[in-house]
Structure formats: structure tokens, C-alpha cells
Amino acid sequence: MLFDTIIRGGTVATAADTFKADVAIRDGKIAALGHDLGEAGTIIDATDRLVLPGGIDSHVHFAQPSGEGIVMADGFATGTRSAAFGGNTTVLPFCLQEKGQTLREALKRYHALAEGECHVDVAFHLIVTDPTEHVLGQELPALVEDGYTSLKVFMTYEGLALSDRELLETMAVARETGAMLMVHAENFDAIRFLTDRLERAGNTAPRFHATSRPIPVEREATHRAISLSELIDVPIMIVHVSNREAMDEIRRAQQRGLRVMGETCPQYLVLTEKDLDQLNMEGAKYVCSPPPRDVASQTACWEGLQQKVFSVFSSDHCPFRYDDPQGKLVARGRTSFRWVPNGIPGVAARLPILFSEGVVKGRIDLNSFVAFSATNHAKIYGLYPRKGTIAVGSDADIALWDPKRRVTIRHELIHDGSDYTPYEGMEVTGWPVLTMVRGRVVVEDGVLKGAKGYGTYLPRAKPPAVSAAY
Ligand code: URP
Ligand code: ZN
Ligand code: ZN
């Protein structure tokens, strides 16, 4: 038999083109695209289906230490399982360096946790929280050569935030080594000041999380991150952008020819800060940073996608269980929003939301959907063309979509380790009905077909000199 599998009769879409073709697969790779490709061990009927590159989610958190007494709801098994149910074939979780730890120690922990657990392929971004001379001078350059070619830095959060000097030092190493630098842009001192003031006034409910991190906090940090990167002449990715003012900072930088990229997420397209304003602690389900804003901000984020100010659409999946003293209902969270774990789940809902609200409602075209959901992630983070497209020689990482299927999002469809989804009850049109990783079906018609441990670790190339054209 010439081929292992042929996906027959579907409509293939890449970031560039949409065309009718059969997809033939051999040894986990795409071997041919065409018609009348002959026989194969397995034929998958893709009539009335879209045949898309499997989603790549370049912003997820699994098994990340999250403060005393707090446990993240997903490790690698449940996190990658949920990713597969959402039409994803590769995820990029973060490897957090804790203060005092070396990057290699941190990596050892994450590799041990991921080993034998993953349903889809995985690569790690590093989070640098302790940029010592050893880390910046020796570890980071060596790790970039070893295929850890991206890192995230924080401008906020206790124990994670870097000073401007540390940001500059880290940016300089990213430039020298050719790594992609992701920036969480919020002003730490402003947040601390506003949080203290809110608490003194007795404003401690979850909804005040949004009040403590208003748009200027994000805009200022975005502007500062861009200015610092300009001094170093290094490309940066501003992650989880929530509003027009931050988006406009990125747009202006791009118009000036700076290599500044942006990412937005589902929570900024379909949630608002009103979701945090609920009875009792229900609002804690939506506490994430930056917080969801308002309808005008949602419109701005769509504009950022339509006008390609943003290159990637990621979930920022950062799951905590709700009804759990180690999750959103941690005892001290009732005393102040300050202690509610930051982050919401979204790895499975990301693509159905973008497809339904974006493609079905005519805000973006199908090829842009593919670019935002897969191709641009692969290009920016050094996985292209192995991942992120449907082309001869690429890994057979494919999601079949039923573009007409109407689904009400329920937590039971998400298959993660959390106990809720912030998108419960949302009606979407379009759903991934089959997810294939390197030629093997891992989820079909809502049923897990793959086994833990099939997903593999992916060392990455250095990101190409990233242009604003992405
Ligand atoms: O609230 C969020 N976004 N938590 C995840 C950590 C981060 O900043 O990405
Ligand atoms: Zn962040
Ligand atoms: Zn995040």
C-alpha cells in the first residue's frame, strides 16, 4: 500500500489557499495532495468537512506552581487531552523558573511531568524570573541552541516581575541568541497601588480585580516594553492584549517599522468585566490578567485581528478548579480578589470561538483563521514548516471541522481537569470532529482515540527574523 491513510473528499484550507483535495499520509507525514491518489490502509471520508492544519496553541500553562496552597487544574495529560478535543495538535506550555532555581532545574521538572503524559505534541517556552549572570550569560544561550527558542518575561506579579534593567538585560540576550521574547505587559507598581487602595476601601470582591488593572496599566507597560525593545532592537511579542489602547501601541510600533507582534485571546473577544460581577464568588471564574474589558475593547481586538496587528490567537489556558479550596475558592480569595488565582481555562474552546465568532460571522476569512490558529504560531516560534500547514513533507497534524455543526459549549465537552468553562452555554457554529497528530487519530466524534504518551517533545529552530508581515 502506497499510503497509510487518505483523507478523501474534503476542502483543504491553509493560511494562503482553500482548495478541494485528498490528503495522503505516510509515516506520519503528508505524502501527497491531489485527486485519485489510489489506495490506503485507512480512508477517512471528509465530505462536507474542512481539512485544516491542527491548531497550535502557543500560550498555555500546565502544572505551573501558582502560589502556596494553589494547584493548577491541568497537568500534561488532561491539558493536552483537552487541547486535542479542541482541534489542537501542538501546544507550547511555559516552563517557569522559580526564584533561585536554574533554568535547567526548571526544565528537568517540566520534562519529567510531561514525559509519557501528552496526547499532542509539546514544546516549551521558558519563563525567566531570576535573570542572574549565570542564567543570562550561560544557561539561556546554551538552551536556545538546544531548541528552547522562546522565553516570556513578566512586568507584573509578585515573584515574577522583572525590573526595567532586568528586562533590558534579558532582551539583550534574546537579541544575541535569536530567541523570541514574549512580554506580559502590565505595570506592577500601579496594580499594587490600586489594589492596596481598593482593599482599604473594602472593595475586595472578585470584580475589583478588573478595577485594579485598568487599561492604562496595560497601555503604559505595553508602551514601555516596546520602547525597551527598541533600545535593544529585538523583536517582541506582546501577549494577551485586551483592548484598543494597548493594540494601538503595537500598531504604531509596527507602522514605525519595529518588529513588535501581538497576541489576543478568546476572553478578550467574548467576555467582559461584567462577567466578574456576579453573586458570591462566581466572578472568580473569570479572574485573569489582563482582565476582560468591555464591548468596545472586544471590537478593538477583532480589529487587531482583521488588520493583522495581531499575529496569533492563543488561549492563555491557565486553569484552576472553581469549587476547590486549592483553586478559585481558596480561603484567602474570599478576603480579597488579590488572592484569587489568576487565569482561566480555554485550550479547547479557543478555536470553536474564533471559528464561530470570526469565520461564520464574517469577521475574518478561513485562511486568516488558519493563520491565527496554527500557521503563524509555527512560523513565529520555530516550528514551520514541520507544523502549522498542510503541505507535502509536513507532519500530518490535521483537524477535520464540520463548519455547520451547532454546539452549545458545555464543560463536559472540554475534557480538561477543571470543573467549569468560562464559556458555558455559548452557542457556536463549527466544531472540530477529528484531530490527527502525525497521522494518528487522537480524537474522533467526541471520543478520545489516542493514548497518553503519543505526544512528543519538539525542540525548535530559532524563529526566523520575524517580520511585521506575519
Ligand atoms: O491570568 C493569567 N493570564 N494567568 C496566566 C499567567 C499569565 O500571565 O499568562
Ligand atoms: Zn501573562
Ligand atoms: Zn499566560
Coordinates of C-alpha atoms and ligand atoms in Angstrom, one line a residue:
M1 CA 0.0 0.0 0.0
L2 CA 1.5 3.3 -1.0
F3 CA -0.2 5.3 1.8
D4 CA -1.2 4.7 5.4
T5 CA -4.2 7.0 5.3
I6 CA -6.1 9.1 2.8
I7 CA -8.4 11.9 3.9
R8 CA -10.8 12.0 1.0
G9 CA -13.3 14.4 -0.4
G10 CA -12.7 17.4 1.9
T11 CA -11.9 21.1 1.4
V12 CA -8.4 21.9 2.5
A13 CA -7.5 25.3 3.8
T14 CA -4.1 26.7 4.6
A15 CA -3.1 30.2 5.6
A16 CA -2.9 31.0 1.9
D17 CA -5.4 28.9 -0.1
T18 CA -8.6 26.9 0.0
F19 CA -9.0 24.0 -2.4
K20 CA -10.6 20.6 -2.9
A21 CA -8.0 17.9 -2.4
D22 CA -7.4 14.5 -0.9
V23 CA -4.6 14.3 1.6
A24 CA -2.4 11.2 1.6
I25 CA -0.3 10.3 4.7
R26 CA 2.7 8.0 5.0
D27 CA 4.8 7.5 8.1
G28 CA 3.1 10.4 10.0
K29 CA 3.8 12.9 7.2
I30 CA 1.7 14.4 4.4
A31 CA 2.9 12.5 1.4
A32 CA 0.6 13.8 -1.4
L33 CA -2.2 16.2 -2.1
G34 CA -4.4 15.6 -5.1
H35 CA -7.2 13.6 -6.6
D36 CA -7.4 9.8 -7.3
L37 CA -4.4 9.2 -5.0
G38 CA -5.1 5.4 -5.0
E39 CA -5.4 3.0 -2.1
A40 CA -4.5 3.4 1.5
G41 CA -4.8 1.3 4.7
T42 CA -7.4 3.7 6.0
I43 CA -9.7 6.0 4.2
I44 CA -11.2 8.9 6.1
D45 CA -14.3 10.4 4.5
A46 CA -14.1 14.2 4.7
T47 CA -17.2 15.0 2.6
D48 CA -18.6 18.3 3.8
R49 CA -15.7 18.8 6.1
L50 CA -12.9 21.3 6.2
V51 CA -9.4 19.8 6.4
L52 CA -7.3 22.3 8.4
P53 CA -3.9 22.3 10.0
G54 CA -4.2 21.2 13.6
G55 CA -4.4 24.1 15.9
I56 CA -1.2 25.3 17.6
D57 CA -1.8 27.0 20.9
S58 CA 1.4 28.9 21.8
H59 CA 0.2 30.1 25.1
V60 CA -0.9 27.5 27.7
H61 CA 0.0 26.8 31.3
F62 CA 0.1 23.3 32.7
A63 CA 1.3 22.2 36.1
Q64 CA 2.7 25.6 36.9
P65 CA 3.4 26.4 40.5
S66 CA 0.8 29.1 41.4
G67 CA 1.4 30.1 45.0
E68 CA 1.0 28.4 48.3
G69 CA -1.9 26.1 48.6
I70 CA -3.0 26.6 44.9
V71 CA -2.9 23.8 42.4
M72 CA -3.3 24.2 38.7
A73 CA -6.2 22.1 37.4
D74 CA -4.3 20.6 34.4
G75 CA -1.1 18.7 34.1
F76 CA 0.2 17.5 30.8
A77 CA -2.3 14.6 30.5
T78 CA -5.5 16.5 30.9
G79 CA -4.2 19.7 29.4
T80 CA -3.1 18.1 26.1
R81 CA -6.2 15.9 26.1
S82 CA -8.4 19.0 26.3
A83 CA -6.2 20.6 23.5
A84 CA -6.9 17.6 21.3
F85 CA -10.7 17.8 21.8
G86 CA -10.4 21.4 20.7
G87 CA -8.8 20.6 17.4
N88 CA -5.2 21.3 18.5
T89 CA -2.2 19.1 17.6
T90 CA 0.6 21.1 19.2
V91 CA 0.8 23.2 22.4
L92 CA 3.5 25.4 23.9
P93 CA 3.3 25.5 27.7
F94 CA 5.6 27.5 29.8
C95 CA 8.5 26.3 31.9
L96 CA 8.5 28.6 34.9
Q97 CA 11.9 29.3 36.5
E98 CA 11.2 29.8 40.2
K99 CA 13.4 32.3 42.1
G100 CA 16.7 30.8 43.0
Q101 CA 16.2 27.9 40.5
T102 CA 18.3 27.5 37.4
L103 CA 16.5 27.2 34.0
R104 CA 17.8 23.6 33.6
E105 CA 16.4 22.6 37.0
A106 CA 13.0 24.1 35.9
L107 CA 13.2 22.3 32.6
K108 CA 14.0 19.0 34.3
R109 CA 10.8 19.3 36.3
Y110 CA 8.6 20.0 33.3
H111 CA 10.1 17.3 31.1
A112 CA 9.6 14.8 33.9
L113 CA 6.0 15.9 34.3
A114 CA 5.3 15.8 30.5
E115 CA 7.1 12.5 29.8
G116 CA 4.7 9.8 28.8
E117 CA 1.7 12.0 29.5
C118 CA 1.0 14.0 26.4
H119 CA -1.8 13.5 23.8
V120 CA -0.5 16.1 21.4
D121 CA 3.0 17.5 20.6
V122 CA 4.6 19.9 23.0
A123 CA 7.4 22.4 23.1
F124 CA 8.4 24.7 26.0
H125 CA 8.8 28.4 26.3
L126 CA 11.0 29.4 29.2
I127 CA 9.8 32.0 31.8
V128 CA 12.7 33.9 33.2
T129 CA 12.1 35.3 36.7
D130 CA 15.6 35.3 38.0
P131 CA 17.9 36.7 35.4
T132 CA 21.2 36.1 37.1
E133 CA 24.6 36.5 35.4
H134 CA 24.7 32.7 35.1
V135 CA 21.2 32.4 33.6
L136 CA 21.8 35.2 31.1
G137 CA 25.4 34.6 30.3
Q138 CA 25.5 30.8 30.2
E139 CA 22.2 28.9 30.6
L140 CA 20.0 30.9 28.3
P141 CA 22.4 31.0 25.3
A142 CA 23.0 27.2 25.6
L143 CA 19.3 26.4 26.0
V144 CA 18.4 28.5 22.9
E145 CA 21.0 26.4 20.9
D146 CA 19.3 23.3 22.4
G147 CA 15.9 24.3 20.9
Y148 CA 14.3 26.3 23.7
T149 CA 14.0 29.3 21.4
S150 CA 11.5 31.5 23.1
L151 CA 11.0 33.0 26.6
K152 CA 8.5 35.0 28.5
V153 CA 9.1 37.9 30.9
F154 CA 6.7 39.5 33.2
M155 CA 6.3 43.1 34.1
T156 CA 3.9 42.3 37.0
Y157 CA 3.1 39.6 39.6
E158 CA 4.9 39.1 42.9
G159 CA 7.9 36.9 42.4
L160 CA 7.8 37.1 38.6
A161 CA 8.1 40.8 37.7
L162 CA 11.4 42.0 36.3
S163 CA 12.7 45.5 36.7
D164 CA 13.3 47.6 33.6
R165 CA 17.0 46.9 33.9
E166 CA 16.4 43.2 34.1
L167 CA 14.1 43.4 31.1
L168 CA 16.8 45.2 29.1
E169 CA 19.4 42.6 30.1
T170 CA 17.1 39.8 29.1
M171 CA 16.1 41.4 25.8
A172 CA 19.8 41.8 25.0
V173 CA 20.3 38.1 25.4
A174 CA 17.3 37.4 23.3
R175 CA 18.7 39.5 20.6
E176 CA 22.2 37.9 20.8
T177 CA 20.8 34.4 20.7
G178 CA 17.9 34.9 18.3
A179 CA 15.2 33.9 20.7
M180 CA 11.6 35.2 20.6
L181 CA 10.7 37.2 23.6
M182 CA 7.1 37.3 24.9
V183 CA 6.2 40.1 27.3
H184 CA 3.4 40.2 29.8
A185 CA 2.8 43.9 29.9
E186 CA 1.1 45.3 33.0
N187 CA 2.5 47.9 35.4
F188 CA 3.2 46.1 38.7
D189 CA 3.6 49.2 40.9
A190 CA 0.4 50.7 39.6
I191 CA -1.5 47.4 40.2
R192 CA -0.1 47.2 43.8
F193 CA -1.1 50.8 44.5
L194 CA -4.6 50.4 43.2
T195 CA -5.0 47.1 44.9
D196 CA -4.0 48.5 48.3
R197 CA -6.3 51.4 47.8
L198 CA -9.3 49.2 46.8
E199 CA -8.7 46.9 49.8
R200 CA -8.5 49.9 52.2
A201 CA -11.9 51.0 50.9
G202 CA -13.3 47.5 51.5
N203 CA -13.6 46.7 47.8
T204 CA -12.4 43.2 47.8
A205 CA -14.9 41.2 45.7
P206 CA -13.7 39.5 42.5
R207 CA -15.0 42.2 40.3
F208 CA -12.4 44.6 41.8
H209 CA -9.7 42.6 40.1
A210 CA -10.7 44.4 36.9
T211 CA -10.7 47.8 38.7
S212 CA -7.2 47.1 40.0
R213 CA -5.8 46.6 36.5
P214 CA -7.5 49.2 34.3
I215 CA -6.5 49.8 30.7
P216 CA -3.8 52.5 31.4
V217 CA -1.9 49.9 33.4
E218 CA -1.7 47.7 30.3
R219 CA -1.2 50.5 27.8
E220 CA 1.7 52.0 29.8
A221 CA 3.5 48.7 30.2
T222 CA 3.0 47.9 26.5
H223 CA 4.5 51.2 25.5
R224 CA 7.4 50.7 27.9
A225 CA 8.1 47.2 26.7
I226 CA 8.1 48.4 23.1
S227 CA 10.4 51.3 24.0
L228 CA 12.8 49.0 25.8
S229 CA 12.8 46.5 22.9
E230 CA 13.5 49.4 20.5
L231 CA 16.6 50.3 22.5
I232 CA 17.8 46.7 22.1
D233 CA 16.5 46.3 18.5
V234 CA 14.9 42.9 19.4
P235 CA 11.6 41.5 18.1
I236 CA 9.0 41.1 20.9
M237 CA 5.6 39.5 21.2
I238 CA 3.1 41.3 23.5
V239 CA 0.9 38.6 24.8
H240 CA -2.7 38.6 25.8
V241 CA -3.7 42.1 24.5
S242 CA -7.1 43.0 25.8
N243 CA -8.0 46.5 24.5
R244 CA -7.6 49.2 21.9
E245 CA -5.1 51.4 23.6
A246 CA -2.6 48.5 24.0
M247 CA -3.3 47.3 20.5
D248 CA -2.7 50.8 19.1
E249 CA 0.7 50.9 20.8
I250 CA 1.6 47.8 18.9
R251 CA 0.1 49.1 15.7
R252 CA 2.1 52.4 16.0
A253 CA 5.3 50.4 16.6
Q254 CA 4.7 48.3 13.5
Q255 CA 4.0 51.4 11.5
R256 CA 7.4 52.7 12.6
G257 CA 9.0 49.5 11.3
L258 CA 9.6 47.9 14.7
R259 CA 9.3 44.1 14.9
V260 CA 6.6 44.1 17.5
M261 CA 4.0 41.4 17.4
G262 CA 0.8 40.9 19.3
E263 CA -1.4 38.1 20.6
T264 CA -5.0 38.2 21.7
C265 CA -7.2 35.5 23.3
P266 CA -10.9 34.4 23.4
Q267 CA -11.6 36.0 26.7
Y268 CA -11.0 39.4 25.1
L269 CA -13.4 38.7 22.2
V270 CA -16.4 37.3 24.1
L271 CA -16.1 38.1 27.8
T272 CA -16.3 41.5 29.6
E273 CA -15.5 42.7 33.1
K274 CA -19.3 42.3 33.8
D275 CA -18.6 38.6 33.9
L276 CA -16.6 39.2 37.1
D277 CA -19.5 41.0 38.7
Q278 CA -21.6 38.1 40.0
L279 CA -23.1 37.0 43.3
N280 CA -20.9 35.4 45.9
M281 CA -17.6 34.3 44.4
E282 CA -18.9 33.3 40.9
G283 CA -16.9 36.2 39.4
A284 CA -13.7 34.4 40.4
K285 CA -14.3 32.1 37.4
Y286 CA -13.3 35.0 35.2
V287 CA -10.4 36.4 37.1
C288 CA -7.4 36.6 34.7
S289 CA -4.8 39.2 33.8
P290 CA -5.3 41.4 31.9
P291 CA -9.0 41.2 32.8
P292 CA -11.7 41.1 30.1
R293 CA -12.8 44.7 29.4
D294 CA -15.9 45.9 27.6
V295 CA -17.7 45.6 24.3
A296 CA -15.6 48.4 22.7
S297 CA -12.5 46.5 23.6
Q298 CA -13.8 43.4 22.1
T299 CA -14.4 45.3 18.8
A300 CA -10.9 46.7 19.0
C301 CA -9.4 43.2 19.4
W302 CA -11.4 42.0 16.4
E303 CA -10.0 45.0 14.5
G304 CA -6.5 43.9 15.6
L305 CA -7.1 40.5 14.1
Q306 CA -8.7 41.8 10.9
Q307 CA -5.9 44.4 10.3
K308 CA -3.2 41.8 11.3
V309 CA -1.9 43.9 14.1
F310 CA -2.1 40.6 16.0
S311 CA -0.3 37.6 14.5
V312 CA -1.6 35.0 16.9
F313 CA -4.7 34.0 18.7
S314 CA -3.9 31.8 21.8
S315 CA -5.9 30.6 24.7
D316 CA -3.7 31.6 27.7
H317 CA -5.2 28.5 29.2
C318 CA -4.4 28.8 32.8
P319 CA -6.8 26.5 34.6
F320 CA -7.9 26.4 38.2
R321 CA -10.8 24.5 39.5
Y322 CA -13.6 26.7 40.8
D323 CA -15.2 24.7 43.6
D324 CA -12.0 23.8 45.2
P325 CA -10.0 25.3 48.2
Q326 CA -6.9 24.8 46.1
G327 CA -8.4 26.7 43.2
K328 CA -10.6 29.8 42.7
L329 CA -12.3 29.3 46.1
V330 CA -9.1 29.3 48.1
A331 CA -10.0 30.7 51.6
R332 CA -8.0 33.9 51.4
G333 CA -9.5 34.7 48.0
R334 CA -12.7 35.5 49.9
T335 CA -10.9 38.2 51.8
S336 CA -9.7 39.9 48.6
F337 CA -9.5 39.5 44.9
R338 CA -5.7 39.9 45.3
W339 CA -5.6 36.2 46.4
V340 CA -7.8 34.7 43.7
P341 CA -5.6 32.6 41.4
N342 CA -5.2 34.4 38.1
G343 CA -6.1 32.6 34.9
I344 CA -8.9 30.8 33.1
P345 CA -9.2 27.7 31.0
G346 CA -9.6 27.9 27.3
V347 CA -7.5 25.5 25.3
A348 CA -10.5 23.5 24.0
A349 CA -12.8 26.4 23.4
R350 CA -10.3 28.7 21.7
L351 CA -10.8 27.5 18.1
P352 CA -14.6 27.0 18.1
I353 CA -15.0 30.5 19.4
L354 CA -12.7 32.0 16.8
F355 CA -14.3 29.9 14.0
S356 CA -17.9 30.7 15.0
E357 CA -17.5 34.4 16.0
G358 CA -14.8 35.0 13.3
V359 CA -15.3 32.9 10.2
V360 CA -19.1 32.1 10.5
K361 CA -20.0 35.7 11.4
G362 CA -17.8 37.1 8.5
R363 CA -15.3 39.0 10.6
I364 CA -12.3 37.0 9.3
D365 CA -11.8 34.6 6.4
L366 CA -11.0 31.0 6.7
N367 CA -7.4 31.5 5.7
S368 CA -6.9 34.1 8.4
F369 CA -8.4 31.6 10.8
V370 CA -5.8 29.1 9.9
A371 CA -3.0 31.7 10.2
F372 CA -4.2 32.9 13.6
S373 CA -4.8 29.4 14.9
A374 CA -1.8 27.5 13.6
T375 CA 0.5 28.8 10.8
N376 CA 1.7 32.0 12.5
H377 CA 2.4 30.2 15.8
A378 CA 4.6 27.7 13.9
K379 CA 6.4 30.5 12.0
I380 CA 7.0 32.7 14.9
Y381 CA 8.1 30.0 17.3
G382 CA 10.4 28.0 15.0
L383 CA 8.1 25.0 14.1
Y384 CA 7.4 25.8 10.5
P385 CA 7.1 24.1 8.0
R386 CA 7.1 20.9 10.0
K387 CA 4.0 22.2 11.8
G388 CA 1.3 24.7 11.0
T389 CA 0.4 23.9 7.4
I390 CA -0.9 21.2 5.1
A391 CA 1.9 20.6 2.6
V392 CA 3.9 17.7 1.3
G393 CA 6.6 16.8 3.9
S394 CA 4.8 18.5 6.9
D395 CA 3.7 16.4 9.8
A396 CA 0.2 15.1 9.3
D397 CA -1.3 17.3 12.0
I398 CA -4.8 17.8 10.9
A399 CA -8.2 18.8 12.3
L400 CA -11.4 18.0 10.4
W401 CA -14.1 20.5 11.0
D402 CA -17.8 20.3 10.5
P403 CA -18.3 24.0 9.6
K404 CA -22.1 23.8 10.1
R405 CA -22.3 21.9 13.4
R406 CA -24.1 23.9 16.1
V407 CA -22.8 23.2 19.5
T408 CA -23.6 24.7 22.9
I409 CA -20.4 24.8 24.8
R410 CA -20.6 22.8 28.0
H411 CA -17.9 21.8 30.4
E412 CA -18.4 18.1 29.6
L413 CA -17.2 18.8 26.0
I414 CA -13.9 20.3 27.2
H415 CA -12.2 17.3 28.9
D416 CA -9.8 19.3 31.0
G417 CA -9.0 19.0 34.7
S418 CA -11.1 22.0 35.7
D419 CA -14.7 21.9 36.8
Y420 CA -16.1 24.7 34.7
T421 CA -15.6 26.6 31.5
P422 CA -16.0 30.4 31.3
Y423 CA -17.8 29.8 28.0
E424 CA -20.6 27.6 29.4
G425 CA -23.8 28.0 27.4
M426 CA -22.2 29.8 24.5
E427 CA -23.7 28.8 21.1
V428 CA -21.2 28.2 18.4
T429 CA -21.3 27.0 14.8
G430 CA -18.4 24.9 13.6
W431 CA -16.7 22.2 15.6
P432 CA -13.6 20.1 15.2
V433 CA -14.8 16.5 14.7
L434 CA -11.5 14.7 14.2
T435 CA -8.0 15.6 15.4
M436 CA -5.0 13.8 14.0
V437 CA -1.4 14.1 15.3
R438 CA 1.4 12.8 13.0
G439 CA -1.1 10.7 11.0
R440 CA -2.8 9.1 14.1
V441 CA -6.3 9.9 15.1
V442 CA -6.4 11.1 18.7
V443 CA -10.0 12.4 19.0
E444 CA -12.9 11.4 16.8
D445 CA -16.6 12.5 17.2
G446 CA -16.0 13.5 20.8
V447 CA -14.3 10.3 21.7
L448 CA -10.6 10.0 22.8
K449 CA -8.9 7.6 20.5
G450 CA -5.3 8.3 21.3
A451 CA -3.2 7.3 24.3
K452 CA -1.2 9.3 26.7
G453 CA 2.5 9.4 25.7
Y454 CA 1.9 9.6 22.0
G455 CA 2.5 13.3 22.0
T456 CA 6.2 14.1 21.7
Y457 CA 8.5 16.9 22.8
L458 CA 9.6 19.2 19.9
P459 CA 12.9 21.0 20.0
R460 CA 12.5 24.2 17.9
A461 CA 14.5 26.1 15.4
K462 CA 15.4 29.7 16.0
P463 CA 12.5 31.8 15.0
P464 CA 13.2 33.4 11.6
A465 CA 13.8 37.2 11.7
V466 CA 10.2 37.8 12.4
S467 CA 8.7 40.5 10.2
A468 CA 5.5 42.5 10.8
A469 CA 4.0 40.8 7.8
Y470 CA 3.1 37.7 9.9
Ligands
URP1 O1 -4.3 35.5 34.3 C1 -3.5 34.9 33.6 N1 -3.3 35.3 32.3 N2 -2.8 34.0 34.1 C2 -1.8 33.3 33.4 C3 -0.5 33.8 33.6 C4 -0.2 34.8 32.5 O2 0.0 35.9 32.9 O3 -0.1 34.5 31.3
ZN2 ZN 0.9 36.7 31.1
ZN3 ZN -0.4 33.1 30.3

